[in-house]
PDB file of C-alpha atoms in Angstrom:
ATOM      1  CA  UNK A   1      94.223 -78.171  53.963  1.00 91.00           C
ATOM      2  CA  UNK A   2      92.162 -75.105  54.840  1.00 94.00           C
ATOM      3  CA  UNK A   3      88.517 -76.055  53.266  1.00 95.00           C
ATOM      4  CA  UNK A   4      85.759 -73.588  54.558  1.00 94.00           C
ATOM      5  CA  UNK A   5      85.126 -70.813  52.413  1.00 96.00           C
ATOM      6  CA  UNK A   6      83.522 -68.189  54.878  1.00 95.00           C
ATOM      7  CA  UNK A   7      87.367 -68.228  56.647  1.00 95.00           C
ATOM      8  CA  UNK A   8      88.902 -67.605  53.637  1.00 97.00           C
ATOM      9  CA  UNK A   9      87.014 -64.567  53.563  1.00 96.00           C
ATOM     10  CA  UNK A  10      87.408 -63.001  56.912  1.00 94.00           C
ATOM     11  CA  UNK A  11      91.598 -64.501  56.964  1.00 96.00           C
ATOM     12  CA  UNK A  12      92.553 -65.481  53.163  1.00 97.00           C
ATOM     13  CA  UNK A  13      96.183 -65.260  53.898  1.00 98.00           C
ATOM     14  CA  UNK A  14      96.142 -68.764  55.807  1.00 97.00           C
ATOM     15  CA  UNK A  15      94.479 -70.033  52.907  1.00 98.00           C
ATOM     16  CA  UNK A  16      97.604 -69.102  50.547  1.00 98.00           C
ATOM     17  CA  UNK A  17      99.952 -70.699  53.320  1.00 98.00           C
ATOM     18  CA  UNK A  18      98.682 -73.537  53.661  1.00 98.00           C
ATOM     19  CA  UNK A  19      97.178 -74.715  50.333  1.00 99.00           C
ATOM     20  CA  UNK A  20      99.413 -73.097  48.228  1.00 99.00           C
ATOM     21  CA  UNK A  21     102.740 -73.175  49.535  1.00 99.00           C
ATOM     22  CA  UNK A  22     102.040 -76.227  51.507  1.00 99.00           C
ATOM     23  CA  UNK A  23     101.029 -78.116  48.514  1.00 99.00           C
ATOM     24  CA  UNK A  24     104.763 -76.819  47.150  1.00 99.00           C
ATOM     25  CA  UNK A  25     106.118 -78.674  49.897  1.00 99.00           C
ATOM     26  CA  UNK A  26     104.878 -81.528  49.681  1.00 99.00           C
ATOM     27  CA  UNK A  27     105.770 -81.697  46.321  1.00 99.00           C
ATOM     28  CA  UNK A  28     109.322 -80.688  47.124  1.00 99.00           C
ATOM     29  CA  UNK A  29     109.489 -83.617  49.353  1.00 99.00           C
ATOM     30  CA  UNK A  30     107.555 -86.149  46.764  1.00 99.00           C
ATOM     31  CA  UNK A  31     110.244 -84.775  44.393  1.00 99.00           C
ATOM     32  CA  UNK A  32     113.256 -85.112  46.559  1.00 98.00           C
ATOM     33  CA  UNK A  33     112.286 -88.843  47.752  1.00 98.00           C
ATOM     34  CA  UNK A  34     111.001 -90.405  44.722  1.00 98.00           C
ATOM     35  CA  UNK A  35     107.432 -90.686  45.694  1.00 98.00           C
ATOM     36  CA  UNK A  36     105.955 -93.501  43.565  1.00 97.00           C
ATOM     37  CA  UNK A  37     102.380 -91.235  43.287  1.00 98.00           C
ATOM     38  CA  UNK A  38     100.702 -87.728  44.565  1.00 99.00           C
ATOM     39  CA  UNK A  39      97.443 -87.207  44.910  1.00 99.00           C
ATOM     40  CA  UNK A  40      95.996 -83.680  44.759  1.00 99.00           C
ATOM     41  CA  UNK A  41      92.724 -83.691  46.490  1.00 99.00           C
ATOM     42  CA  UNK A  42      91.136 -80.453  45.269  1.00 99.00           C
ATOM     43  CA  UNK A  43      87.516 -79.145  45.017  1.00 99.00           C
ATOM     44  CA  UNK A  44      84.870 -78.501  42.419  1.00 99.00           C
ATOM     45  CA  UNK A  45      84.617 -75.027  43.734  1.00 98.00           C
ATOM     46  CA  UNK A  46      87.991 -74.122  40.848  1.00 99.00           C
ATOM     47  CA  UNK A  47      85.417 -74.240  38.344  1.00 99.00           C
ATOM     48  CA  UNK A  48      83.656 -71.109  39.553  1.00 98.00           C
ATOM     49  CA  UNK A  49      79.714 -71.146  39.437  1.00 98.00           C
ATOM     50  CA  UNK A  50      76.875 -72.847  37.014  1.00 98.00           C
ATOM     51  CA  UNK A  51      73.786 -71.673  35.785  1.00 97.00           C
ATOM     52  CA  UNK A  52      70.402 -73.065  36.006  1.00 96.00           C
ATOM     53  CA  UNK A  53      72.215 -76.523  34.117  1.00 97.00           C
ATOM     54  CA  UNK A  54      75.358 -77.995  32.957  1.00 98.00           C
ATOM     55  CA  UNK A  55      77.536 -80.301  35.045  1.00 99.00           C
ATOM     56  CA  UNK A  56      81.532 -79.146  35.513  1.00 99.00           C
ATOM     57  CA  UNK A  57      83.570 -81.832  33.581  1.00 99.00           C
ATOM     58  CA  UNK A  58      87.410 -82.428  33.848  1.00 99.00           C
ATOM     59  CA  UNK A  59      87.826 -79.767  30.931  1.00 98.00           C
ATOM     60  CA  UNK A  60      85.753 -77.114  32.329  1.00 99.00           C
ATOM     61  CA  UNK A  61      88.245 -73.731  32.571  1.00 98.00           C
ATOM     62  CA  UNK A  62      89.146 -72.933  35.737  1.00 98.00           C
ATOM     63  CA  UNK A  63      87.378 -69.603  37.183  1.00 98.00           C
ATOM     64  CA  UNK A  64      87.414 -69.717  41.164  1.00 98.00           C
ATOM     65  CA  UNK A  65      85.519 -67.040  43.025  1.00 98.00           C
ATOM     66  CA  UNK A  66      86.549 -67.097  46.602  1.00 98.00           C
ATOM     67  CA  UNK A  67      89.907 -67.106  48.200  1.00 98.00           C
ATOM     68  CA  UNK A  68      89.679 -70.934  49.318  1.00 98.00           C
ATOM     69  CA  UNK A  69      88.694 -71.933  45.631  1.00 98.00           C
ATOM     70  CA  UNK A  70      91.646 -69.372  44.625  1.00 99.00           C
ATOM     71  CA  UNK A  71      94.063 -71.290  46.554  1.00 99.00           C
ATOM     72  CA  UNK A  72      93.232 -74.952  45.529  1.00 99.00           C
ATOM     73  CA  UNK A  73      93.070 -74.451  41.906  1.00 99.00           C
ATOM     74  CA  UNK A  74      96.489 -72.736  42.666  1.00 99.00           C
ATOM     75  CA  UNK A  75      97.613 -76.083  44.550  1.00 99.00           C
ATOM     76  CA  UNK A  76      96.421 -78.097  41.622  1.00 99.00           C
ATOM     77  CA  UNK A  77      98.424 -75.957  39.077  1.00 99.00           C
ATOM     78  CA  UNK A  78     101.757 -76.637  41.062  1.00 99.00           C
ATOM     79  CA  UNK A  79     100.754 -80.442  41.371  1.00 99.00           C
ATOM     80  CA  UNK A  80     100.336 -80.278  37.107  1.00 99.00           C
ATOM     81  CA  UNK A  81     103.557 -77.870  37.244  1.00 99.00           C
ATOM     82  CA  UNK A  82     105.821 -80.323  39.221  1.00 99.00           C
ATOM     83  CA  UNK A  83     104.688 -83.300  37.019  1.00 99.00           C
ATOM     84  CA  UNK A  84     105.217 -81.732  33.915  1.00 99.00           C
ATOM     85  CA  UNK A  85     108.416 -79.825  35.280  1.00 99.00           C
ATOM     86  CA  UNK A  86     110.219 -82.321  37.263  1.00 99.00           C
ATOM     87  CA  UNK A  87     108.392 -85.900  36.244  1.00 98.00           C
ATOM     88  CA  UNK A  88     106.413 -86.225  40.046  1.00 99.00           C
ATOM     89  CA  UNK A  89     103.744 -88.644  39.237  1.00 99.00           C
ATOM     90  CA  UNK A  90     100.572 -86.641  40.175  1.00 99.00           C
ATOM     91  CA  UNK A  91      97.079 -86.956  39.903  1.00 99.00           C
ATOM     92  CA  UNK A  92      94.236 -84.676  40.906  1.00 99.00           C
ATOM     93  CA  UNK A  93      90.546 -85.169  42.007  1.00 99.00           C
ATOM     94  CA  UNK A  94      88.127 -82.320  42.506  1.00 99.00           C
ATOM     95  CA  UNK A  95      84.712 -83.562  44.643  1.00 99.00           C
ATOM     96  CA  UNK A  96      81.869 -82.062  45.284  1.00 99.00           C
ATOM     97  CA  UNK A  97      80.739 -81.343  48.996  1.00 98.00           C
ATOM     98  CA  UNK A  98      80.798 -83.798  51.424  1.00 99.00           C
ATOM     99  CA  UNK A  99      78.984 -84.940  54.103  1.00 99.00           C
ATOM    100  CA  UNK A 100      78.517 -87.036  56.919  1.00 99.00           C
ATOM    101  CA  UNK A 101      80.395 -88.399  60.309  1.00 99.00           C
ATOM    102  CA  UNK A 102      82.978 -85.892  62.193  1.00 98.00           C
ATOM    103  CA  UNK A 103      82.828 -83.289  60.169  1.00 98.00           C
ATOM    104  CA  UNK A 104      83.673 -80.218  61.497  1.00 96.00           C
ATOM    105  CA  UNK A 105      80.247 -77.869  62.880  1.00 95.00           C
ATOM    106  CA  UNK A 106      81.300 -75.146  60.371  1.00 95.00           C
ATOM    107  CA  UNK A 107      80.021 -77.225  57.843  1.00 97.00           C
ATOM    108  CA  UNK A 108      76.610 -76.458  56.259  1.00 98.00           C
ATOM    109  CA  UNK A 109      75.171 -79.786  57.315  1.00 99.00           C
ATOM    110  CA  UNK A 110      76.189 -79.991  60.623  1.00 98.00           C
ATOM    111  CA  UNK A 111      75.824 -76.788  61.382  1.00 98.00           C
ATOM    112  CA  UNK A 112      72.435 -76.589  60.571  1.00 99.00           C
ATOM    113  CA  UNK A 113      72.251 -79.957  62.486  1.00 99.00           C
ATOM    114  CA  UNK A 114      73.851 -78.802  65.331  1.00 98.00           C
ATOM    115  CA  UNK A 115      72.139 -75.411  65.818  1.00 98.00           C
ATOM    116  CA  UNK A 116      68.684 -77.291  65.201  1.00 99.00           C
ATOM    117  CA  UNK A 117      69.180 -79.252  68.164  1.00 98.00           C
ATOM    118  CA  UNK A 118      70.213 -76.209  70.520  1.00 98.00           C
ATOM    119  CA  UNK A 119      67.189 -74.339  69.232  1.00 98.00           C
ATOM    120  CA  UNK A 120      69.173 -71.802  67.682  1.00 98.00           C
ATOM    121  CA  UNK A 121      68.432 -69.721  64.622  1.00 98.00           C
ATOM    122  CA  UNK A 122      69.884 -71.921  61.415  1.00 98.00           C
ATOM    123  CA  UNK A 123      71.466 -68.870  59.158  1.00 98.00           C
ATOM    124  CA  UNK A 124      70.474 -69.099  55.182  1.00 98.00           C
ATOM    125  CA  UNK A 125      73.126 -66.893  52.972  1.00 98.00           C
ATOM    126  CA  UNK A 126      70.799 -64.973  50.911  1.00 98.00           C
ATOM    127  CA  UNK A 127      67.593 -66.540  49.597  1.00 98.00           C
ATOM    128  CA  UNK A 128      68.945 -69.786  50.153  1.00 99.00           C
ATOM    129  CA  UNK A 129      68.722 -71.148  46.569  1.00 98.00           C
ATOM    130  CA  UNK A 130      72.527 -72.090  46.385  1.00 98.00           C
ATOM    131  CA  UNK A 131      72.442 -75.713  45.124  1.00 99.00           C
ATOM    132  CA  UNK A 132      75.222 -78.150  46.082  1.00 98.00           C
ATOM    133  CA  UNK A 133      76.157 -81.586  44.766  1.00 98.00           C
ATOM    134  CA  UNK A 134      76.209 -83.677  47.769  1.00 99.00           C
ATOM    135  CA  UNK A 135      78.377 -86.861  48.148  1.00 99.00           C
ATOM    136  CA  UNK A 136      78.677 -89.334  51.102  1.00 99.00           C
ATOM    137  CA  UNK A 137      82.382 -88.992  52.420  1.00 99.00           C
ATOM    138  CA  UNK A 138      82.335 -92.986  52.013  1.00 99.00           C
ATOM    139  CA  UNK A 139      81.968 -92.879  48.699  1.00 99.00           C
ATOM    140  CA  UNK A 140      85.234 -89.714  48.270  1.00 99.00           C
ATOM    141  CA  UNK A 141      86.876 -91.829  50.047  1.00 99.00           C
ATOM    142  CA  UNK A 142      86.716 -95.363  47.663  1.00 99.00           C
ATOM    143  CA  UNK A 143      87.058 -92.809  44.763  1.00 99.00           C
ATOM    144  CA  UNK A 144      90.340 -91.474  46.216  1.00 99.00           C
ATOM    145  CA  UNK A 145      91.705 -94.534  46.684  1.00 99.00           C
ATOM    146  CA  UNK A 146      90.305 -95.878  43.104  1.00 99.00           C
ATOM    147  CA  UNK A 147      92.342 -92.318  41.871  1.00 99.00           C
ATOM    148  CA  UNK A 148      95.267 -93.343  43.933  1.00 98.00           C
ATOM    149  CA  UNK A 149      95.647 -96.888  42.716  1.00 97.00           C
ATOM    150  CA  UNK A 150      94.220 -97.067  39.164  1.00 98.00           C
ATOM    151  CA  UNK A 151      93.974 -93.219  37.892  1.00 99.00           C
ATOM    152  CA  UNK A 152      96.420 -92.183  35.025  1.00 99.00           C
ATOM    153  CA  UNK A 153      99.257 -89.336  35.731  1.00 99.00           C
ATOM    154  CA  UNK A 154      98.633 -85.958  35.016  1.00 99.00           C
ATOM    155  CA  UNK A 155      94.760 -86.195  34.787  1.00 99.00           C
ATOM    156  CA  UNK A 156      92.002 -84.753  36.504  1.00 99.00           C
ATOM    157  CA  UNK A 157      89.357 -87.054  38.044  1.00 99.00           C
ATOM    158  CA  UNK A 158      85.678 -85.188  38.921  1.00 99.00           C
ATOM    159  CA  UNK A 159      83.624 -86.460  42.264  1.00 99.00           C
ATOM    160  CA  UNK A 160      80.411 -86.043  42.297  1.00 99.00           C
ATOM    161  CA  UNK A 161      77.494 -87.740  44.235  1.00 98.00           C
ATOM    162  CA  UNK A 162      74.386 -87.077  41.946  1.00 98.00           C
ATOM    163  CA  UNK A 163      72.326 -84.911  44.396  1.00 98.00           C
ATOM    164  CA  UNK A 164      71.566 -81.473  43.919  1.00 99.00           C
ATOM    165  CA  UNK A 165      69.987 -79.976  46.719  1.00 99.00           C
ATOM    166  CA  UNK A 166      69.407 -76.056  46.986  1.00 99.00           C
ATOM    167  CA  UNK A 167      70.563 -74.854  50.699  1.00 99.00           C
ATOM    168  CA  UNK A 168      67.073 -73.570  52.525  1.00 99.00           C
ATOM    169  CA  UNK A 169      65.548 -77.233  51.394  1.00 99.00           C
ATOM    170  CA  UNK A 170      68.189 -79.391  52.923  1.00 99.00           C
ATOM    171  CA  UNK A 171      67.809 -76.874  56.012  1.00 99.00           C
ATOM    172  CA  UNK A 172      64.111 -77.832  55.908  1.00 99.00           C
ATOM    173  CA  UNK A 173      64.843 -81.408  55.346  1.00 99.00           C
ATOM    174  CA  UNK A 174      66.835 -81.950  58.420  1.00 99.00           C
ATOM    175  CA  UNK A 175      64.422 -79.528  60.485  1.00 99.00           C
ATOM    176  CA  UNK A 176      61.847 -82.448  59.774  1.00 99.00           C
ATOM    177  CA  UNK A 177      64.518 -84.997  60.741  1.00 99.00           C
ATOM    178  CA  UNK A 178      64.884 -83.546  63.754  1.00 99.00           C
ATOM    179  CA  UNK A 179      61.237 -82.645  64.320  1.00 99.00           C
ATOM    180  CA  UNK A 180      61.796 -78.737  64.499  1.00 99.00           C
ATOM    181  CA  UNK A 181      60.258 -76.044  63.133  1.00 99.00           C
ATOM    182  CA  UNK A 182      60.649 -73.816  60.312  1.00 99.00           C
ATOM    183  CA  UNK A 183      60.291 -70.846  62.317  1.00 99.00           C
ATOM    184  CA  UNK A 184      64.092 -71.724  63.261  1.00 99.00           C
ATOM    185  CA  UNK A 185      65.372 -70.766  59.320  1.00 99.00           C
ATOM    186  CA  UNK A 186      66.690 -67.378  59.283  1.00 98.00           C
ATOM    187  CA  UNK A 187      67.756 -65.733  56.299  1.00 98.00           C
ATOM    188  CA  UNK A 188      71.154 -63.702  56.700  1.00 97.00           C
ATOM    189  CA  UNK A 189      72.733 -61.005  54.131  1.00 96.00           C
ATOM    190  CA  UNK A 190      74.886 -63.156  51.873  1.00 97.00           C
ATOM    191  CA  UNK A 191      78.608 -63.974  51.447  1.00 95.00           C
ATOM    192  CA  UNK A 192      80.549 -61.939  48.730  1.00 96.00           C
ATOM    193  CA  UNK A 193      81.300 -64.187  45.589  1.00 95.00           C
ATOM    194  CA  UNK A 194      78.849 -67.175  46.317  1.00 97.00           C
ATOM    195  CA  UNK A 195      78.698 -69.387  43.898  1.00 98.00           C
ATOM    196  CA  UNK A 196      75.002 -70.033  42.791  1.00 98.00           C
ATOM    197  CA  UNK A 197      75.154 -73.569  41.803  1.00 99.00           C
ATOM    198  CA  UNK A 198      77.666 -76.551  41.407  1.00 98.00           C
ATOM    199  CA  UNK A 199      77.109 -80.398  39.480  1.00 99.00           C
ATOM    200  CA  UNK A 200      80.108 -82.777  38.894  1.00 99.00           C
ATOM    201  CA  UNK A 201      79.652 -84.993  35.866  1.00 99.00           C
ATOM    202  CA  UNK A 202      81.493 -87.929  37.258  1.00 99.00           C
ATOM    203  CA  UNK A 203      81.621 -90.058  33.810  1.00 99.00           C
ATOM    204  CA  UNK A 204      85.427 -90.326  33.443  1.00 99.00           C
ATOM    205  CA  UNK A 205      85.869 -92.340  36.707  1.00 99.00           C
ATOM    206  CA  UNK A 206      82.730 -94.426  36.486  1.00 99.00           C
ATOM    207  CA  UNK A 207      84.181 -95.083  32.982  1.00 99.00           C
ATOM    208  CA  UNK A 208      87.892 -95.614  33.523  1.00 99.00           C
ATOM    209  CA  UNK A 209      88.048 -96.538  36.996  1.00 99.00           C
ATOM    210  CA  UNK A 210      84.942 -97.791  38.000  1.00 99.00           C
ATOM    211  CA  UNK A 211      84.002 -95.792  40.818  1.00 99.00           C
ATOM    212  CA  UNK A 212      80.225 -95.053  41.548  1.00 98.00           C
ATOM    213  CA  UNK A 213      78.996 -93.449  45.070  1.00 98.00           C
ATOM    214  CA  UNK A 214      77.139 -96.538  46.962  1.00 98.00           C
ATOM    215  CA  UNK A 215      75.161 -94.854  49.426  1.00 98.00           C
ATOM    216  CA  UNK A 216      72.010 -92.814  48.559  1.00 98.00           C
ATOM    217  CA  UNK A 217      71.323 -89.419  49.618  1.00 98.00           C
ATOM    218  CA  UNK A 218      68.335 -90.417  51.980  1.00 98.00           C
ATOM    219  CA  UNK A 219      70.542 -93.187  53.745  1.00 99.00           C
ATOM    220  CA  UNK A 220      73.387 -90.915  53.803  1.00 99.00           C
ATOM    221  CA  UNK A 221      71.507 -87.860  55.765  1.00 99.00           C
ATOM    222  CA  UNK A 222      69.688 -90.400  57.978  1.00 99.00           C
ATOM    223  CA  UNK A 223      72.796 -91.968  59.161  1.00 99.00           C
ATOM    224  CA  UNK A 224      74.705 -87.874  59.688  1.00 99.00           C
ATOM    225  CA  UNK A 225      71.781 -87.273  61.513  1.00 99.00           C
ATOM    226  CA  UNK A 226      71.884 -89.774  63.578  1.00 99.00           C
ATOM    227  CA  UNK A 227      75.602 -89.561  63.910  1.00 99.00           C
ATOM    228  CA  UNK A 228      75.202 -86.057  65.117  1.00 98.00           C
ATOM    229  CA  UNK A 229      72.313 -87.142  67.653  1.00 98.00           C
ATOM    230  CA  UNK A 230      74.241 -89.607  69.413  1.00 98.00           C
ATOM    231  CA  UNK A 231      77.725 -87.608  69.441  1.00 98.00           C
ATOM    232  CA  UNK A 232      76.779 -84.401  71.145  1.00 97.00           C
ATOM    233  CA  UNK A 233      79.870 -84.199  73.485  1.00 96.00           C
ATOM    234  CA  UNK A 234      81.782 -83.993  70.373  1.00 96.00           C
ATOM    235  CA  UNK A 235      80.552 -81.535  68.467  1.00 96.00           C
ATOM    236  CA  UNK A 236      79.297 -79.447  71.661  1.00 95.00           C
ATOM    237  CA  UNK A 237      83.188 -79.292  72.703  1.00 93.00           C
ATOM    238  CA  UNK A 238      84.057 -77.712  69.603  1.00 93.00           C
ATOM    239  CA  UNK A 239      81.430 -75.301  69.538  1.00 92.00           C
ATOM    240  CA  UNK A 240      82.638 -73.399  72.249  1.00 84.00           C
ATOM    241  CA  UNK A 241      85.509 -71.008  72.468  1.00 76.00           C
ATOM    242  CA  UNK A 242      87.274 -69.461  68.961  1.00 81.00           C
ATOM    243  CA  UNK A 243      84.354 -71.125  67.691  1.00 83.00           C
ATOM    244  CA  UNK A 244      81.999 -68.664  68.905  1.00 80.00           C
ATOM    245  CA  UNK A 245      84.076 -66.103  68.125  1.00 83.00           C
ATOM    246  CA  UNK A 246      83.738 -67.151  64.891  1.00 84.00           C
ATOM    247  CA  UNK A 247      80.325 -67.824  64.614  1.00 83.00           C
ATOM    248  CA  UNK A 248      79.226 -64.502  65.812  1.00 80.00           C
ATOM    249  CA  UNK A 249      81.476 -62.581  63.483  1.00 80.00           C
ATOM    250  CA  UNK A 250      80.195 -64.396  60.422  1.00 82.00           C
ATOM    251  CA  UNK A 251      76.746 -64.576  61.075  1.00 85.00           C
ATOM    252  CA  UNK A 252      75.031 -62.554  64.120  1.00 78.00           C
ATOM    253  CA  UNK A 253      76.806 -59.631  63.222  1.00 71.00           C
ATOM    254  CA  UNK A 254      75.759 -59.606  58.858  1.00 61.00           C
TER     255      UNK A 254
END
């Protein structure tokens, strides 16, 4: 899938072909050769944006904001369509964002991460009071494959990992990790349609299923941290070329 919101904004179309119609066909072929079970893995971000409280539960409408979130809650409506339509056994989970080992440097964690150890500005969208639910991507995994095994067809399973953190602190969290200074945050105009806050309530799969994330927050962004640290050849590789393209289009030149 295509998963980073700031690219579905400067290209959405690749968003459309890939999550929407390639969701279709995968369907097609799930349809075609009997697959015993399809899992849609799709995103809190079709729920739109929360206030100040609330959590999103399985039977929160569907309002996405941004292309990306446009095109998943799309993908999830053809996974419901194709059950209901033509009897594919499909089952959805939305998470919230994830975190940890390999992920790619677009990624607000390890970009922040990344630029922190270069010495390089770390760009804040707006005033940098966007909160985030933040989950291990352990723990997404053993709820996928709790989902996978044990979930019911045709419902909708939320992910969440319990821990709200607003964008500028985590920057200033992992600043401290690293030993850097604040003077490195810099605040940068914001992204169109950015969603001020998201919260999964997770009850239905602790309840039915089981699940609960294992790993705490403060173990979690110790060992990304560390991950990062000790894998700079990496991450440094894939920093360089498009990348850069990239990375000066959506941030040094706001």
């Amino acid at each position: 899938a295509e998963s980073h919101v700031d690219r579905s904004i400067l290209g959405p179309s690749a968003f459309i072909d890939t999550n929407v119609r390639g969701t279709m066909t995968l369907l097609e072929v799930a349809r075609e050769f009997g697959v015993e079970r399809f899992l849609q893995v799709s995103t809190d971000e079709v729920y739109g944006s929360l206030g100040a409280s609330g959590k999103f539960t399985e039977s929160t409408h569907i309002s996405p904001n941004s292309p990306y979130s446009a095109s998943k809650a799309g993908a999830d409506m053809l996974a419901r369509s194709w059950w209901k339509t033509f009897n594919v056994q499909t089952v959805i989970t939305r998470c919230s964002n994830n975190y940890g080992p390999f992920q790619f440097p677009e990624k607000f964690i390890p970009l922040m991460i990344a630029n922190a150890l270069q010495d390089k500005k770390l760009p804040i969208y707006g005033d940098g009071m966007y909160v985030r639910d933040w989950i291990y991507v352990d723990d997404h995994c053993e709820a996928i494959d709790a989902v996978l095994y044990k979930g019911e067809i045709g419902e909708v399973y939320n992910i969440g990992g319990g821990n709200e953190v607003a964008n500028i602190e985590m920057a200033k969290l992992i600043l401290s990790k690293l030993g850097k200074p604040e003077s490195l945050l810099e605040f940068v105009k914001d992204r169109p349609g950015h969603d001020r806050r998201y919260a999964m309530d997770s009850s239905k799969i602790e309840v039915e299923l089981g699940w609960k994330p294992k790993k705490s927050f403060a173990e979690g962004i110790d060992l990304t941290v560390n991950w990062y640290l000790n894998n700079e050849s990496w991450w440094k590789r894939i920093i360089s070329g498009e990348y850069r393209n990239y990375y000066k289009l959506q941030y040094e030149q706001r």
